[in-house]
Short mmCIF file of C-alpha atoms in Angstrom, two decimals:
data_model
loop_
_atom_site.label_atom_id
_atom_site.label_comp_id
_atom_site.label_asym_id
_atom_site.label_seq_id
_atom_site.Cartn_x
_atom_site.Cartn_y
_atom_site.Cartn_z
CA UNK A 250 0.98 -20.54 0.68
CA UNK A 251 1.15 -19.43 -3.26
CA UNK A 252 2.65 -16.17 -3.58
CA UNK A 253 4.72 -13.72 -5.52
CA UNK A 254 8.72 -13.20 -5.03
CA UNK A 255 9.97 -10.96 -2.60
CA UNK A 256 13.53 -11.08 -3.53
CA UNK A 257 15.50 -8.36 -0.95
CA UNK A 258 12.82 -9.67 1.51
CA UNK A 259 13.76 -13.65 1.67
CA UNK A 260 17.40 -12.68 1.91
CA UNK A 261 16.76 -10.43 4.96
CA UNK A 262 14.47 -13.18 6.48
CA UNK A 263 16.94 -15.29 6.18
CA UNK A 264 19.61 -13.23 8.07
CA UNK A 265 17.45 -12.49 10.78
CA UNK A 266 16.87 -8.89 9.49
CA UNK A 267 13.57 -6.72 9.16
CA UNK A 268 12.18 -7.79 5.89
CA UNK A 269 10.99 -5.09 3.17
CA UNK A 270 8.73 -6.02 0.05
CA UNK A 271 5.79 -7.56 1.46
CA UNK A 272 6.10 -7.98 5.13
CA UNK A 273 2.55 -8.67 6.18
CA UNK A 274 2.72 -12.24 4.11
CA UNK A 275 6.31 -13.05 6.11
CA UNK A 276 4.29 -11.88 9.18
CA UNK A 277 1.53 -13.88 8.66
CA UNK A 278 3.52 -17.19 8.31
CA UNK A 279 5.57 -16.26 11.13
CA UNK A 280 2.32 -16.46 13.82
CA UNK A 281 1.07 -19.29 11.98
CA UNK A 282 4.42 -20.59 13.04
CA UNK A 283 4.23 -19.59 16.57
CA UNK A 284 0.81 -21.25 16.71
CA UNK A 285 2.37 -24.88 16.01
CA UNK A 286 1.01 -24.68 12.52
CA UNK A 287 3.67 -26.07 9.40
CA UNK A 288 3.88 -23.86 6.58
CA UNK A 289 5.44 -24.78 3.23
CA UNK A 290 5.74 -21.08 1.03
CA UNK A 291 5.72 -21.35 -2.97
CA UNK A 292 6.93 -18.90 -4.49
CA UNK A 293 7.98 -18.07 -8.21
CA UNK A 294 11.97 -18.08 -9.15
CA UNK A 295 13.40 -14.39 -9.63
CA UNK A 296 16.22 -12.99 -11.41
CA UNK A 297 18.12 -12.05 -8.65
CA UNK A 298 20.79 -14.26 -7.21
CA UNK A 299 19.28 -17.40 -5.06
CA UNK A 300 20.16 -17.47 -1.72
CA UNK A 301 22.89 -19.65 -0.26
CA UNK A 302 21.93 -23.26 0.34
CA UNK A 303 19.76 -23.59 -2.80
CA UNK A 304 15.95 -23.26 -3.74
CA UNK A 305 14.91 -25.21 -0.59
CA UNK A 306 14.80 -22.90 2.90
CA UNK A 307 13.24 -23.84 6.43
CA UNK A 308 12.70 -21.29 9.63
CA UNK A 309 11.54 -22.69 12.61
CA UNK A 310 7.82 -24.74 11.06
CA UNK A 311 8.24 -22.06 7.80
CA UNK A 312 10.01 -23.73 4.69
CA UNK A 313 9.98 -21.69 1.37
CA UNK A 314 10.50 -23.28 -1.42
CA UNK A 315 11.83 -21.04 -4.49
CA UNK A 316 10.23 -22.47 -7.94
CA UNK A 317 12.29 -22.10 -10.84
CA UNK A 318 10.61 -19.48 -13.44
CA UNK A 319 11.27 -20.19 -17.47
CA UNK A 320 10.92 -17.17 -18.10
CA UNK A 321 13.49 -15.74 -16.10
CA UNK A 322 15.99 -16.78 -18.57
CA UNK A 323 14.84 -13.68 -20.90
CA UNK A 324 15.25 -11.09 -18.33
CA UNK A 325 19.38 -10.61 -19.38
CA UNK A 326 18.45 -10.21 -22.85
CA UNK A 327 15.95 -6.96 -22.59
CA UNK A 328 15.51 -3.56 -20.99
CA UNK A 329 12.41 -3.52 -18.27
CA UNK A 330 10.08 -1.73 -20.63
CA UNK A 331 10.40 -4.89 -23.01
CA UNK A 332 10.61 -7.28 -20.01
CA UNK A 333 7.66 -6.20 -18.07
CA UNK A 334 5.31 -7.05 -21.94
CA UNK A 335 7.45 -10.29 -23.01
CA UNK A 336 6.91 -11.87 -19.45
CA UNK A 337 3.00 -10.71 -19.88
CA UNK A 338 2.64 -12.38 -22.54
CA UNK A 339 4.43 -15.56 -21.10
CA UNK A 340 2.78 -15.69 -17.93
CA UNK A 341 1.12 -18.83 -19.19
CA UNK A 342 4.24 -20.56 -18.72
CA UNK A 343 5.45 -19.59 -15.40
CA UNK A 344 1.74 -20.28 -13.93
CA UNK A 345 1.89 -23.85 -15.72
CA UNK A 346 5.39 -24.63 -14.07
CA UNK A 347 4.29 -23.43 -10.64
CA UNK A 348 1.01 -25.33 -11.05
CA UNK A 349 2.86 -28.71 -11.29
CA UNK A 350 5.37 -27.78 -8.45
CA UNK A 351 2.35 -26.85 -6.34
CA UNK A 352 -0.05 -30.16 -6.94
CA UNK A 353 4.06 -32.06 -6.32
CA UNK A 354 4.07 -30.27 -2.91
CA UNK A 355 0.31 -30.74 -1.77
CA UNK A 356 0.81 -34.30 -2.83
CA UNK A 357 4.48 -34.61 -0.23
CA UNK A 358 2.49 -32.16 2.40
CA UNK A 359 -0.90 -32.58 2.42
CA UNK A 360 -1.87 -29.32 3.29
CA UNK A 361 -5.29 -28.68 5.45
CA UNK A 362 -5.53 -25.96 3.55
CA UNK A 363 -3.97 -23.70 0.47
CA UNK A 364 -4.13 -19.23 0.90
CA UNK A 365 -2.75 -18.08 -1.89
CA UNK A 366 -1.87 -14.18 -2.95
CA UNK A 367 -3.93 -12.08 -5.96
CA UNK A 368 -3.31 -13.58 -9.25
CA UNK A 369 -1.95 -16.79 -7.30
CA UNK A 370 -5.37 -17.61 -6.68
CA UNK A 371 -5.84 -19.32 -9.99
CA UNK A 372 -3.69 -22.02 -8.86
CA UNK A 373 -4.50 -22.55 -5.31
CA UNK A 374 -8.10 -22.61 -5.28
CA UNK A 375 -8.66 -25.01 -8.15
CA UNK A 376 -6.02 -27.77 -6.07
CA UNK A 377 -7.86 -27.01 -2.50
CA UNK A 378 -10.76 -27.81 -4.36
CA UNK A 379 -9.01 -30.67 -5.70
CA UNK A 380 -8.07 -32.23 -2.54
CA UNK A 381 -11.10 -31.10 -0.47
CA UNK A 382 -9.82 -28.28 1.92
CA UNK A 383 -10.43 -24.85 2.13
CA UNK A 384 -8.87 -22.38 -0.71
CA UNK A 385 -8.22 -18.91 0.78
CA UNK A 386 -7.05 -15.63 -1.32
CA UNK A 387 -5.45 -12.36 -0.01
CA UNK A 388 -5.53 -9.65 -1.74
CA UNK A 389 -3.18 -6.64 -0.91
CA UNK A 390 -6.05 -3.88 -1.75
CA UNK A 391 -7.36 -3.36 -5.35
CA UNK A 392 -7.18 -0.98 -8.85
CA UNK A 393 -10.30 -2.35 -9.66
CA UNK A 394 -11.83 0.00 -7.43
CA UNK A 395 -11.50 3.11 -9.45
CA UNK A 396 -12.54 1.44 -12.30
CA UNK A 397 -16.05 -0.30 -11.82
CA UNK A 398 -18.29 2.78 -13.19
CA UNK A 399 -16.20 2.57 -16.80
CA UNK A 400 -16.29 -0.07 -18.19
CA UNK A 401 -13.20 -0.30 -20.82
CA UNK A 402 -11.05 0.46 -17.87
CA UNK A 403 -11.15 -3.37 -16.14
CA UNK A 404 -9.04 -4.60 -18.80
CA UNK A 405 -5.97 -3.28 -17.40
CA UNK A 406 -6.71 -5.21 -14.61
CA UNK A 407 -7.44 -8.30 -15.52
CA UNK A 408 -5.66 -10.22 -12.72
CA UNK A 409 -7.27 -8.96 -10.56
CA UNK A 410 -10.88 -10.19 -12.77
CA UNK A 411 -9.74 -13.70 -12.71
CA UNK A 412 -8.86 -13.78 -9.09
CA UNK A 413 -12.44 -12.95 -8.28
CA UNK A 414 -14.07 -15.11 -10.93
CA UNK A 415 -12.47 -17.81 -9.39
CA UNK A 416 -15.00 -17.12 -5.96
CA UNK A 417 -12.56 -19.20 -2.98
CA UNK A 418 -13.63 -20.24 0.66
CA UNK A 419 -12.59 -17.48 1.93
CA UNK A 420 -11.52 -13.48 -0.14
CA UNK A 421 -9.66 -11.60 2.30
CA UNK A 422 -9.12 -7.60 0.79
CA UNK A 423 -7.11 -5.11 2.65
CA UNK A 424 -9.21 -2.46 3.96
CA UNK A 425 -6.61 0.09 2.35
CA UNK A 426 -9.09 2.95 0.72
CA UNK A 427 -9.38 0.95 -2.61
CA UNK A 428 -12.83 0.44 -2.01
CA UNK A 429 -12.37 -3.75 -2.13
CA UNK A 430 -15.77 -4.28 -0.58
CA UNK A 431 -17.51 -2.49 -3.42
CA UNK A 432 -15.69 -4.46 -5.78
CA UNK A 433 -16.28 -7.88 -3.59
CA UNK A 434 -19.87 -7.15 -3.75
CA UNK A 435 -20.00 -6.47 -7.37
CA UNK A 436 -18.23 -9.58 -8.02
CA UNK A 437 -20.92 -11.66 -6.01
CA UNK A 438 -18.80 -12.37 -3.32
CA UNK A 439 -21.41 -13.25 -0.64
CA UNK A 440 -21.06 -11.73 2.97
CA UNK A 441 -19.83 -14.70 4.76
CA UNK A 442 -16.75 -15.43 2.24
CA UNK A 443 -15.37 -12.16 2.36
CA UNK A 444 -13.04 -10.40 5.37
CA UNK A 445 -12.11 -6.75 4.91
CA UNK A 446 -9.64 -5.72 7.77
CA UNK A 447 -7.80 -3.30 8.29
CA UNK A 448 -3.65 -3.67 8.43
CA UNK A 449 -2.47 -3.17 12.25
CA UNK A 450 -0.61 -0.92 14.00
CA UNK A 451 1.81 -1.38 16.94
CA UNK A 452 0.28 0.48 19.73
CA UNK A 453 3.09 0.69 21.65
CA UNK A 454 4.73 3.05 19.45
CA UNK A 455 1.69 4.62 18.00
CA UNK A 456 -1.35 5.88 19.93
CA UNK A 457 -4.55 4.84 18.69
CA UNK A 458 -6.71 7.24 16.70
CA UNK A 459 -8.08 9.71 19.39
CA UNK A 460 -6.26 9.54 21.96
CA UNK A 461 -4.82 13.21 21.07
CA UNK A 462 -3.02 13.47 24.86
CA UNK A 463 -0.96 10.83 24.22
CA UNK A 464 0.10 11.11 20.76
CA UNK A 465 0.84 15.14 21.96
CA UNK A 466 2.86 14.03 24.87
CA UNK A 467 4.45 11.20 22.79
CA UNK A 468 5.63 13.59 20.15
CA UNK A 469 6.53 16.64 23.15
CA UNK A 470 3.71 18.89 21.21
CA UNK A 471 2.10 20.62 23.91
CA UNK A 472 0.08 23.40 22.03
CA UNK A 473 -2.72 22.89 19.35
CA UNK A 474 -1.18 22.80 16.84
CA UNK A 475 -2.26 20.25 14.11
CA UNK A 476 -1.10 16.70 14.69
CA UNK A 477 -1.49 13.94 11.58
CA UNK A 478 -0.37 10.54 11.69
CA UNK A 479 -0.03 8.46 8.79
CA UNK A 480 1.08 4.51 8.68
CA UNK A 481 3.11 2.97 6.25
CA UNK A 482 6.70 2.39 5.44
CA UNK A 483 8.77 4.51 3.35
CA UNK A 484 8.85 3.37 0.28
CA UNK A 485 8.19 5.73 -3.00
CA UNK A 486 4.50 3.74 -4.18
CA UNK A 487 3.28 4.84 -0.30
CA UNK A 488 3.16 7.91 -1.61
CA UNK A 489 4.28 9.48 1.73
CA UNK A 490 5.50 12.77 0.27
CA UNK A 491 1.68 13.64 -0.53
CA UNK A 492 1.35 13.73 3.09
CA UNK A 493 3.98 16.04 3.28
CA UNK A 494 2.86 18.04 0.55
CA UNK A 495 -0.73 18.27 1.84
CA UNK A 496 0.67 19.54 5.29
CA UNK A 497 3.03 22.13 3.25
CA UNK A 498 -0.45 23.44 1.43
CA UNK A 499 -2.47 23.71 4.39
CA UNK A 500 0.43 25.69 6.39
CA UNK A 501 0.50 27.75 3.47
CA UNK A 502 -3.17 28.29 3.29
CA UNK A 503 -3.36 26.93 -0.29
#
């Protein structure tokens, strides 16, 4: 697995704790665990402090292994505004290091196959193809999705261009409203190399869509009132306070 940093999140994994950040990628190589499979996790360096016992962890069959990032060495010297350009416009060199520490590992592991995440993509898929096994990218919904019918607009998200140009084995795009399948199809992703699911839900503690007697009894709401459920964890780029202002605006009639 190529992926981006979770910082907070590998500490909490670590300790045994529920992990924030990007929990469906620690989920995913958690059943892959649990399924006998061994999976060794690249990841990019951060500027946060590196957990105790050094750049090298193992879980059960998971092992992550933190890659140093050259730039990281710049973040002390500038404010995030300046940052977030300067380590743009250095990408280049972070992607070259991680490239070498990634054809080092496939070389010690020999992987039957790479998945890498977004942007990561440009790295994976060109070494799967490299050592003849399947390259497979997961992306975490889109922004190109808003953009296809203007034209000048893509450029913002370029990553997100090159990750499709690059066409793996396999595109997996959250089903997450960012209309990925439009953009898989006008990317000439064919039918049979693209998966668009939909993220999960525990239905232990939440009812399926439509069945309204159990949510109602579930939540001790035993009139008609009007019942919405919305999935996702609290955390402010959710957005879960539009749901709460919708609600406010229909109570109110507005």
């Amino acid at each position: 697995m190529l992926s981006l940093p979770f910082e907070r999140g590998l500490h909490c994994w670590l300790e045994g704790k529920s992990v924030p950040g990007t929990p469906s990628l620690v989920h995913l190589a958690e059943r892959l665990g649990c399924r006998g499979v061994e999976v060794l996790w690249l990841m990019l360096d951060w500027t946060g402090p590196v957990p105790s016992g050094g750049r090298v962890h193992r879980k059960g069959s998971i092992t992550i292994q933190v890659v140093p990032k050259p730039t990281g060495c710049l973040a002390r010297f500038l404010d995030s505004s300046e940052r977030g350009f300067v380590h743009r416009m250095l990408k280049p060199l972070d992607f070259m290091h991680l490239r070498r520490a990634a054809r080092e590992a496939a070389e010690r592991f020999r992987p039957d196959a790479i998945y890498s995440v977004g942007i990561y993509s440009l790295l994976g898929t060109p070494l799967a193809r490299r050592l003849g096994i399947p390259a497979i990218t997961r992306m975490l919904g889109v922004f190109l999705g808003g953009y296809l019918e203007r034209w000048w607009k893509p450029a913002f998200t370029w990553n997100e261009i090159a990750t499709l140009l690059v066409k793996p084995d396999l595109l997996i795009i959250t089903n997450d409203g960012t209309r990925g399948d439009r953009v898989a199809e006008r990317f000439g992703i064919p039918p049979e190399k693209f998966w668009f699911p939909v993220n999960g839900v525990d239905t232990t503690v939440l009812p399926l869509p439509g069945d309204r007697e159990r949510t109602r009894s579930r939540i001790g709401d035993a009139d008609e009132d009007p019942v919405v459920i919305s999935v996702g964890r609290l955390v402010a780029w959710k957005r879960m306070d539009r749901v709460i202002d919708a609600l406010t605006r229909a109570a109110c009639g507005a």
